Short mmCIF file of C-alpha atoms and ligand atoms in Angstrom, two decimals:
data_model
loop_
_atom_site.label_atom_id
_atom_site.label_comp_id
_atom_site.label_asym_id
_atom_site.label_seq_id
_atom_site.Cartn_x
_atom_site.Cartn_y
_atom_site.Cartn_z
CA MET A 1379 -47.91 88.18 289.24
CA SER A 1380 -44.42 87.36 288.42
CA LYS A 1381 -42.25 87.47 285.44
CA ILE A 1382 -38.91 86.20 284.87
CA ILE A 1383 -36.98 87.84 281.39
CA ALA A 1384 -34.33 86.05 279.32
CA ILE A 1385 -31.49 87.71 277.85
CA ASN A 1386 -29.24 87.57 275.46
CA ALA A 1387 -26.62 90.76 274.69
CA GLY A 1388 -24.83 90.56 271.66
CA SER A 1389 -21.58 92.77 270.70
CA SER A 1390 -23.86 95.63 269.39
CA SER A 1391 -27.99 93.98 270.08
CA LEU A 1392 -29.61 92.61 272.59
CA LYS A 1393 -32.40 90.52 272.76
CA PHE A 1394 -34.98 89.65 275.49
CA THR A 1395 -38.21 87.50 276.36
CA LEU A 1396 -40.03 88.01 279.20
CA TYR A 1397 -42.02 85.00 280.40
CA GLN A 1398 -45.51 85.10 281.96
CA MET A 1399 -44.64 83.18 285.76
CA PRO A 1400 -45.94 80.38 286.59
CA GLU A 1401 -47.11 79.23 283.05
CA GLU A 1402 -44.12 79.58 281.45
CA SER A 1403 -45.57 81.84 278.83
CA ILE A 1404 -44.30 83.93 275.90
CA LEU A 1405 -45.73 87.79 277.15
CA SER A 1406 -43.35 90.20 275.13
CA SER A 1407 -40.23 89.53 272.98
CA GLY A 1408 -38.16 91.94 271.56
CA ILE A 1409 -34.50 92.86 270.16
CA ILE A 1410 -32.67 96.42 269.87
CA GLU A 1411 -30.45 95.98 267.79
CA ARG A 1412 -27.13 98.19 266.38
CA ILE A 1413 -25.99 99.21 269.84
CA GLY A 1414 -23.02 102.47 269.67
CA LEU A 1415 -24.28 102.94 265.96
CA LYS A 1416 -26.38 106.12 264.59
CA ASP A 1417 -30.07 105.09 264.63
CA SER A 1418 -30.61 101.86 266.45
CA ILE A 1419 -33.29 99.66 265.80
CA PHE A 1420 -35.15 98.84 269.15
CA THR A 1421 -38.91 96.91 268.35
CA ILE A 1422 -41.08 95.01 270.99
CA LYS A 1423 -43.24 92.57 270.01
CA TYR A 1424 -46.01 91.72 273.04
CA GLY A 1425 -49.89 91.39 273.30
CA GLU A 1426 -51.18 89.70 270.41
CA ASP A 1427 -49.81 90.47 267.40
CA LYS A 1428 -48.72 94.26 268.84
CA LYS A 1429 -45.59 95.33 267.66
CA TYR A 1430 -43.59 98.78 268.60
CA SER A 1431 -40.84 99.80 266.53
CA VAL A 1432 -38.72 102.86 267.05
CA THR A 1433 -35.37 104.11 265.38
CA GLU A 1434 -33.17 106.39 267.87
CA ASP A 1435 -29.44 106.76 269.20
CA ILE A 1436 -28.84 103.79 272.03
CA ASP A 1437 -25.07 104.14 272.77
CA ASN A 1438 -24.91 101.64 275.29
CA HIS A 1439 -25.90 98.13 277.03
CA GLU A 1440 -26.78 100.35 279.95
CA ILE A 1441 -29.56 102.54 277.55
CA ALA A 1442 -30.32 99.97 276.58
CA VAL A 1443 -30.79 97.99 279.26
CA GLU A 1444 -32.62 101.22 280.73
CA LYS A 1445 -34.81 102.01 277.85
CA LEU A 1446 -36.17 98.49 277.64
CA MET A 1447 -37.22 98.33 281.14
CA THR A 1448 -38.92 101.60 280.70
CA GLN A 1449 -40.67 100.73 277.38
CA LEU A 1450 -42.49 97.44 279.11
CA VAL A 1451 -43.55 100.03 281.88
CA ASP A 1452 -44.90 102.62 279.16
CA LEU A 1453 -46.85 99.79 276.86
CA GLY A 1454 -48.07 97.89 279.93
CA ILE A 1455 -46.51 94.62 279.37
CA ILE A 1456 -45.47 95.06 283.06
CA ALA A 1457 -47.08 97.66 285.57
CA ASP A 1458 -43.47 98.29 287.74
CA PHE A 1459 -40.27 96.48 287.43
CA ASN A 1460 -41.23 95.23 290.50
CA GLU A 1461 -43.10 92.43 288.72
CA ILE A 1462 -39.27 90.60 287.35
CA SER A 1463 -38.44 88.25 289.66
CA GLY A 1464 -35.58 86.42 287.88
CA VAL A 1465 -33.41 87.40 284.92
CA GLY A 1466 -31.52 84.90 283.45
CA HIS A 1467 -27.72 86.08 281.19
CA ARG A 1468 -26.77 84.31 278.16
CA VAL A 1469 -23.14 84.40 278.76
CA VAL A 1470 -20.94 83.49 275.34
CA ALA A 1471 -17.56 82.70 277.31
CA GLY A 1472 -17.33 80.63 280.49
CA GLY A 1473 -13.95 78.80 280.03
CA GLU A 1474 -12.67 76.53 282.52
CA ASP A 1475 -14.41 78.44 285.37
CA PHE A 1476 -18.26 77.42 284.44
CA LYS A 1477 -19.35 74.21 284.11
CA GLU A 1478 -23.15 75.35 284.37
CA SER A 1479 -25.35 77.63 285.00
CA THR A 1480 -24.85 79.77 287.83
CA LEU A 1481 -26.55 82.71 290.49
CA ILE A 1482 -24.68 85.74 290.42
CA ASN A 1483 -22.58 87.30 292.34
CA ASP A 1484 -19.83 90.36 291.74
CA ASP A 1485 -17.15 87.80 292.07
CA VAL A 1486 -19.08 85.21 288.98
CA LEU A 1487 -19.14 89.36 287.10
CA GLU A 1488 -15.53 89.17 287.47
CA LYS A 1489 -14.87 86.08 286.01
CA ILE A 1490 -17.36 86.69 283.56
CA GLU A 1491 -14.99 89.95 282.59
CA ALA A 1492 -11.97 88.58 282.75
CA LEU A 1493 -13.38 85.86 280.66
CA GLY A 1494 -13.37 88.43 278.31
CA ASP A 1495 -9.95 86.84 275.72
CA LEU A 1496 -11.70 84.06 274.62
CA ALA A 1497 -14.92 86.01 273.51
CA PRO A 1498 -13.64 89.69 273.13
CA LEU A 1499 -16.53 90.94 271.32
CA HIS A 1500 -19.02 89.07 273.59
CA ASN A 1501 -18.49 88.60 277.23
CA PRO A 1502 -17.89 92.86 277.81
CA ALA A 1503 -21.49 93.09 276.10
CA ASN A 1504 -22.85 89.85 278.30
CA ALA A 1505 -21.40 91.47 281.35
CA THR A 1506 -22.25 95.43 280.93
CA GLY A 1507 -26.02 93.75 280.07
CA ILE A 1508 -25.80 92.23 283.63
CA ARG A 1509 -24.50 95.19 285.89
CA ALA A 1510 -27.13 97.45 284.25
CA PHE A 1511 -29.94 94.49 285.44
CA LYS A 1512 -28.04 94.86 288.74
CA LYS A 1513 -28.60 98.50 288.78
CA LEU A 1514 -31.86 98.52 288.48
CA LEU A 1515 -33.28 95.27 290.22
CA PRO A 1516 -30.36 95.06 292.53
CA GLU A 1517 -32.48 91.61 294.88
CA ILE A 1518 -34.26 90.02 292.07
CA THR A 1519 -32.37 85.87 291.19
CA SER A 1520 -29.85 86.72 288.48
CA VAL A 1521 -28.60 83.76 286.63
CA ALA A 1522 -25.43 83.70 283.91
CA VAL A 1523 -26.37 80.43 281.47
CA PHE A 1524 -23.06 79.89 279.27
CA ASP A 1525 -23.00 78.27 275.79
CA THR A 1526 -19.64 76.70 276.86
CA ALA A 1527 -20.84 75.10 279.76
CA PHE A 1528 -22.60 72.15 278.15
CA HIS A 1529 -19.21 71.58 276.22
CA THR A 1530 -17.24 71.10 279.61
CA THR A 1531 -17.66 67.34 279.55
CA MET A 1532 -15.65 67.28 276.41
CA PRO A 1533 -12.36 64.71 277.08
CA LYS A 1534 -9.05 66.15 276.61
CA GLU A 1535 -7.85 64.19 273.61
CA ASN A 1536 -11.08 66.10 272.07
CA TYR A 1537 -10.78 69.91 273.41
CA LEU A 1538 -6.74 69.40 273.56
CA TYR A 1539 -4.98 71.24 270.45
CA SER A 1540 -1.61 69.54 269.17
CA ILE A 1541 0.71 72.47 270.16
CA PRO A 1542 2.85 72.29 273.34
CA MET A 1543 1.13 71.48 276.50
CA GLU A 1544 2.61 74.40 277.91
CA TYR A 1545 0.19 76.50 276.20
CA TYR A 1546 -2.55 74.50 277.60
CA GLU A 1547 -1.07 74.93 280.84
CA ASP A 1548 -0.36 78.31 280.96
CA PHE A 1549 -2.31 80.76 278.83
CA ALA A 1550 -5.60 77.79 278.99
CA ALA A 1551 -5.75 77.54 275.22
CA ARG A 1552 -7.88 74.54 274.42
CA LYS A 1553 -10.90 73.66 272.33
CA TYR A 1554 -14.23 75.90 274.46
CA GLY A 1555 -16.90 75.44 271.57
CA ALA A 1556 -20.24 77.10 271.55
CA HIS A 1557 -23.29 76.42 271.44
CA GLY A 1558 -23.73 74.26 274.45
CA THR A 1559 -26.80 75.48 275.44
CA SER A 1560 -28.55 74.98 271.78
CA HIS A 1561 -27.54 71.08 271.84
CA GLN A 1562 -27.85 70.76 275.05
CA TYR A 1563 -31.71 71.32 274.60
CA VAL A 1564 -32.09 70.03 271.07
CA SER A 1565 -29.98 67.12 272.21
CA GLU A 1566 -32.67 65.92 274.82
CA ARG A 1567 -35.87 66.82 273.29
CA ALA A 1568 -34.51 64.88 270.55
CA ALA A 1569 -33.96 61.44 272.91
CA GLU A 1570 -38.05 62.67 273.99
CA LEU A 1571 -39.51 62.62 270.87
CA LEU A 1572 -37.61 59.32 270.45
CA GLY A 1573 -39.41 57.66 273.02
CA LYS A 1574 -35.42 56.64 274.56
CA PRO A 1575 -33.70 57.40 277.43
CA LEU A 1576 -31.17 60.24 276.23
CA GLU A 1577 -28.16 58.29 278.65
CA ASP A 1578 -28.62 55.46 275.78
CA LEU A 1579 -28.43 57.40 273.07
CA LYS A 1580 -25.22 58.77 270.52
CA ILE A 1581 -26.74 61.96 269.33
CA ILE A 1582 -25.03 64.50 266.63
CA THR A 1583 -26.57 68.01 266.46
CA CYS A 1584 -25.90 70.27 263.65
CA HIS A 1585 -27.32 73.46 265.03
CA LEU A 1586 -27.14 75.03 261.62
CA GLY A 1587 -27.90 79.12 261.44
CA ASN A 1588 -25.28 82.05 260.54
CA GLY A 1589 -23.16 80.36 263.25
CA ALA A 1590 -23.14 77.19 263.44
CA SER A 1591 -21.93 73.88 264.93
CA ILE A 1592 -22.04 70.21 265.08
CA THR A 1593 -21.67 68.73 268.47
CA ALA A 1594 -21.51 64.92 269.68
CA VAL A 1595 -23.47 63.89 272.08
CA ASP A 1596 -23.11 60.63 273.33
CA GLY A 1597 -25.42 59.61 276.41
CA GLY A 1598 -26.77 63.37 276.94
CA LYS A 1599 -22.51 64.36 277.33
CA SER A 1600 -20.93 66.67 274.89
CA VAL A 1601 -18.26 64.80 273.76
CA ASP A 1602 -16.65 66.76 270.78
CA THR A 1603 -17.56 70.16 269.06
CA SER A 1604 -16.29 71.70 265.63
CA MET A 1605 -16.42 75.43 266.95
CA GLY A 1606 -13.21 75.69 268.81
CA PHE A 1607 -11.06 77.90 270.66
CA THR A 1608 -13.39 81.10 269.57
CA PRO A 1609 -16.64 80.40 267.72
CA LEU A 1610 -14.64 81.26 264.26
CA ALA A 1611 -13.71 77.10 263.98
CA GLY A 1612 -15.92 73.89 262.41
CA VAL A 1613 -18.31 74.42 259.91
CA THR A 1614 -18.11 76.63 256.99
CA MET A 1615 -20.99 79.70 258.33
CA GLY A 1616 -22.58 82.34 257.41
CA THR A 1617 -19.36 84.91 257.29
CA ARG A 1618 -16.84 82.87 259.54
CA SER A 1619 -14.87 80.33 257.07
CA GLY A 1620 -14.55 77.76 260.10
CA ASP A 1621 -11.48 75.35 259.56
CA ILE A 1622 -8.15 76.77 257.66
CA ASP A 1623 -5.04 76.01 257.42
CA ALA A 1624 -2.99 78.26 259.60
CA SER A 1625 -0.46 78.98 257.58
CA LEU A 1626 -3.19 80.39 255.13
CA LEU A 1627 -2.81 83.41 257.33
CA PRO A 1628 0.63 84.82 256.94
CA TYR A 1629 0.57 83.94 253.12
CA LEU A 1630 -2.36 85.60 252.76
CA MET A 1631 -0.92 88.33 255.10
CA ASP A 1632 2.11 88.76 252.82
CA LYS A 1633 -0.30 88.61 249.59
CA LEU A 1634 -2.90 91.63 250.83
CA GLU A 1635 -0.48 94.00 252.83
CA ILE A 1636 -2.18 93.50 256.02
CA THR A 1637 0.39 93.68 258.77
CA ASP A 1638 -2.60 93.18 261.40
CA ILE A 1639 -3.15 90.24 262.26
CA LYS A 1640 -6.79 91.25 263.91
CA GLU A 1641 -7.40 92.72 260.80
CA MET A 1642 -6.37 88.74 258.88
CA ILE A 1643 -8.98 87.32 261.22
CA ASN A 1644 -11.91 90.15 261.07
CA ILE A 1645 -11.53 88.82 257.25
CA LEU A 1646 -12.21 84.99 258.76
CA ASN A 1647 -14.33 86.32 261.09
CA LYS A 1648 -17.25 88.69 259.54
CA LYS A 1649 -15.94 88.27 255.32
CA SER A 1650 -15.23 84.01 254.11
CA GLY A 1651 -18.07 81.37 254.41
CA LEU A 1652 -21.56 81.71 252.38
CA LEU A 1653 -20.45 85.53 252.47
CA GLY A 1654 -17.17 84.52 250.68
CA LEU A 1655 -17.19 82.25 249.13
CA SER A 1656 -21.11 82.84 246.73
CA GLY A 1657 -20.13 86.84 246.65
CA VAL A 1658 -23.63 87.21 246.94
CA SER A 1659 -24.74 87.11 250.80
CA SER A 1660 -24.17 85.46 253.89
CA ASP A 1661 -28.06 85.16 254.07
CA MET A 1662 -28.69 81.07 253.49
CA ARG A 1663 -31.75 81.79 251.74
CA ASP A 1664 -29.79 84.34 249.25
CA VAL A 1665 -27.70 81.66 248.69
CA GLU A 1666 -29.58 78.74 247.60
CA THR A 1667 -32.36 81.31 245.83
CA ALA A 1668 -28.68 82.78 243.55
CA ALA A 1669 -27.87 79.21 243.15
CA GLU A 1670 -31.36 78.02 241.32
CA GLU A 1671 -30.50 81.31 239.06
CA GLY A 1672 -27.67 80.03 237.50
CA ASN A 1673 -25.20 81.66 239.63
CA GLU A 1674 -22.43 79.19 239.97
CA ARG A 1675 -20.55 80.80 243.45
CA ALA A 1676 -23.49 80.40 244.89
CA GLN A 1677 -23.41 77.20 244.37
CA VAL A 1678 -20.18 76.52 244.74
CA ALA A 1679 -20.67 78.20 247.99
CA LEU A 1680 -23.92 75.78 248.91
CA ASP A 1681 -22.04 72.58 248.25
CA ILE A 1682 -18.96 73.38 250.24
CA PHE A 1683 -21.80 74.32 253.45
CA TYR A 1684 -23.10 70.76 253.04
CA ASN A 1685 -19.85 68.70 252.51
CA ARG A 1686 -18.14 70.12 255.79
CA VAL A 1687 -21.55 69.33 257.60
CA GLN A 1688 -21.51 66.34 256.23
CA LYS A 1689 -17.46 65.29 257.23
CA TYR A 1690 -18.59 66.83 260.61
CA ILE A 1691 -20.32 64.28 260.80
CA GLY A 1692 -18.76 61.48 259.47
CA GLN A 1693 -15.89 62.59 262.23
CA TYR A 1694 -18.30 62.60 265.24
CA ILE A 1695 -19.60 59.22 264.13
CA ALA A 1696 -15.83 57.49 264.28
CA THR A 1697 -15.33 59.49 268.15
CA MET A 1698 -18.53 57.51 269.33
CA ASN A 1699 -18.12 54.85 266.95
CA GLY A 1700 -21.64 54.79 265.64
CA VAL A 1701 -25.23 57.00 265.92
CA ASP A 1702 -28.57 56.58 266.71
CA ALA A 1703 -29.87 60.27 265.45
CA ILE A 1704 -28.76 63.27 264.33
CA VAL A 1705 -30.51 66.50 264.76
CA PHE A 1706 -31.06 69.33 262.69
CA THR A 1707 -31.44 73.38 264.07
CA ALA A 1708 -31.27 76.77 264.02
CA GLY A 1709 -32.46 79.15 261.02
CA ILE A 1710 -31.21 76.24 258.28
CA GLY A 1711 -31.61 72.81 260.15
CA GLU A 1712 -35.11 73.87 260.88
CA ASN A 1713 -36.80 76.14 258.04
CA SER A 1714 -34.21 74.82 254.70
CA ALA A 1715 -35.43 71.17 253.72
CA ILE A 1716 -33.05 70.93 250.68
CA THR A 1717 -30.09 71.36 252.86
CA ARG A 1718 -31.45 68.45 255.43
CA LYS A 1719 -32.24 66.53 252.21
CA ILE A 1720 -28.49 66.60 250.15
CA ILE A 1721 -26.82 66.51 253.75
CA ILE A 1722 -28.38 63.23 254.78
CA ASP A 1723 -28.59 61.73 251.11
CA GLY A 1724 -24.88 62.37 251.09
CA ILE A 1725 -24.47 59.76 254.07
CA SER A 1726 -27.26 57.30 253.00
CA TRP A 1727 -23.73 54.71 253.57
CA PHE A 1728 -24.23 55.29 257.37
CA GLY A 1729 -27.83 53.90 257.02
CA CYS A 1730 -29.53 57.08 257.11
CA ASP A 1731 -32.69 58.14 254.72
CA ILE A 1732 -34.45 60.84 254.59
CA ASP A 1733 -38.50 60.82 254.54
CA GLU A 1734 -39.49 63.81 251.52
CA GLU A 1735 -42.83 63.81 252.43
CA LYS A 1736 -41.90 64.50 256.24
CA ASN A 1737 -39.02 66.83 256.13
CA ASN A 1738 -41.04 68.48 253.79
CA VAL A 1739 -41.96 71.34 256.53
CA ARG A 1740 -40.41 73.84 258.86
CA GLY A 1741 -39.98 74.80 262.13
CA VAL A 1742 -41.75 71.65 263.87
CA GLU A 1743 -40.60 69.10 265.72
CA ARG A 1744 -40.42 65.91 263.97
CA ILE A 1745 -38.93 63.11 262.87
CA VAL A 1746 -37.78 63.18 259.39
CA SER A 1747 -36.43 59.87 258.48
CA THR A 1748 -38.21 56.68 257.05
CA ASP A 1749 -39.74 54.91 259.22
CA ASP A 1750 -37.13 51.54 258.87
CA ALA A 1751 -33.97 53.74 258.70
CA LYS A 1752 -31.30 53.12 261.02
CA VAL A 1753 -30.37 56.41 261.79
CA LYS A 1754 -33.00 58.62 262.80
CA VAL A 1755 -32.85 61.67 261.49
CA VAL A 1756 -35.02 64.75 263.55
CA LEU A 1757 -36.08 68.26 262.89
CA ILE A 1758 -36.06 69.99 266.64
CA PRO A 1759 -36.47 73.76 266.77
CA THR A 1760 -33.75 75.25 268.99
CA ASP A 1761 -35.08 77.72 272.24
CA GLU A 1762 -32.07 78.68 274.40
CA GLU A 1763 -34.31 81.07 276.07
CA LYS A 1764 -36.01 79.04 277.63
CA VAL A 1765 -33.42 77.08 279.12
CA ILE A 1766 -32.32 80.03 280.49
CA LEU A 1767 -35.69 80.17 281.73
CA ASN A 1768 -35.53 77.23 283.52
CA ASP A 1769 -32.09 78.07 284.79
CA VAL A 1770 -33.83 81.18 286.40
CA ILE A 1771 -36.28 78.87 287.84
CA ARG A 1772 -33.98 76.06 288.90
CA LEU A 1773 -31.99 78.52 290.94
CA GLY A 1774 -33.48 81.04 292.02
CA LYS A 1775 -35.32 78.03 294.42
P1 AMP B 216 -30.12 82.08 263.37
O1 AMP B 216 -29.02 82.43 262.41
O2 AMP B 216 -30.55 80.62 263.18
O3 AMP B 216 -30.74 83.02 263.17
O4 AMP B 216 -30.26 81.32 260.96
C1 AMP B 216 -30.09 82.48 259.76
C2 AMP B 216 -29.96 81.78 258.91
O5 AMP B 216 -31.40 81.00 258.98
C3 AMP B 216 -29.76 82.41 257.77
O6 AMP B 216 -28.52 81.81 257.09
C4 AMP B 216 -30.96 82.59 257.25
O7 AMP B 216 -30.70 82.91 255.54
C5 AMP B 216 -31.47 81.16 257.40
N1 AMP B 216 -32.62 80.73 256.82
C6 AMP B 216 -34.60 80.98 257.88
N2 AMP B 216 -35.10 80.84 257.03
C7 AMP B 216 -34.68 79.58 256.42
C8 AMP B 216 -35.46 79.20 254.73
N3 AMP B 216 -36.72 78.98 254.70
N4 AMP B 216 -34.43 78.74 254.13
C9 AMP B 216 -32.82 78.28 254.06
N5 AMP B 216 -32.78 79.03 255.25
C10 AMP B 216 -33.30 79.98 256.17
#
C-alpha cells in the first residue's frame, strides 16, 4: 500500500512524518538532530508507542536521508522504498517566485538553491534533502511547500520597507514572512470551527513557538505578517530579538568590539529573545517557572513577550479595520493557558474576553472566549505536515 512522507529539513535537523494512504493515518514520525555535529540523535516513533533511538555521527543531510530510509525498512515500517509514492518538502524561502506549492523539477530545485540568500541556514538544507530523496526515489511525486507562499498575497504597502525603492527592484529587499503553512492551516480550521466562511472573516493568527509570528488574515489571505526579510523580525522569540532599531547594531558593535556584522546578527538570532532577557532559558516553560520562583529578569522577559504580541494584534486590527477571531497555535500558543489569558485580558477593550474554564486546556481545537465575546479567541493545534500531505496528494494526481 502506498505511503507519503512529509520532510522538514532544518539547518542541522531532519524531521519526518510518514502517512499510510489512502487513510492518511500517521504510521511513523521522527527526527534526526545535530546533523553535521558529533553525536547526532536519531529517533523514530512507530507502531503503538514503539520508539527507536540511536546516537551516532551523521555528517550531512544526504546521509541522514539514506539512514532514515534504511531504518524504516529495517524496523519493518515499510517493506521497501517503492512503497513510498510521494514526498513533500517544507522549504523556508520561496521568495517572489513561488506563490504556491509546486512539483519539483531541476529548474525548481535550482531556484530553491538560488534563494539561499534569503534563508542561508535553511534553503541549502532543504535542497540537500530534496536531492537526497531524488537520488533514492527518482520517480515519485516530489513537492515543495513554501513557508513564504501564503504571505505572497500581502499588498505592497505591507511588504515594502521604507527604504529606496531600487533596493526592492534590484535586490528583492522586502518582507517575505514565514510560518505560512501554519498560519494558513489554523486560519482555515478556525473558520470551520466558527462555522463561518473563511472569505467573510478577519482573523489574526498567533503562531507562538520557539519561533513566533503573527499574521493578519483577511478573507483567507495573508495581508500582513510580523516576520520580515528573514524570520528575525517581529515579536520576541525564544532566542530571536524580534524588531529592533537598526541603529542599535553599529552602536553595540562598537561597544562590544565586534567587527563582523554576522556576529552581531548571530547574537540577535541565537542569544536574544526570552533567553537573552531572562538569562535563564529560551524555553517558555523554564522562563515561566523561574518567574514564578521570583526571578525578576524572567518576569520582565514574559512581560515583554506578552506586550509584543499584544502590540502586533493591535496593529493588525488597524490593518484590517476589525477582527472576528484571534487564533493561538504552536508550542506556547497551544499549551500555555496563562499566556493566552494575559495577552487577551490586556486587550479586552477590543471586545475579546477569555473564558477561564474553557481556556484551561492544552492542544485541542476549541473556542476559549466567552459565549458573548465580540471577538472570538480560538485555540487550534497547528499541523504543518498535514498541509504538506494535502499538497502532495493534490499535485500528485
Ligand atoms: P514549538 O517551537 O512550536 O515546538 O514551541 C516550543 C515552545 O513551546 C517552547 O518555548 C516551549 O517551552 C513551549 N511550550 C511547550 N509546552 C508548554 C507548556 N506546557 N507551557 C508553556 N510553554 C510550553
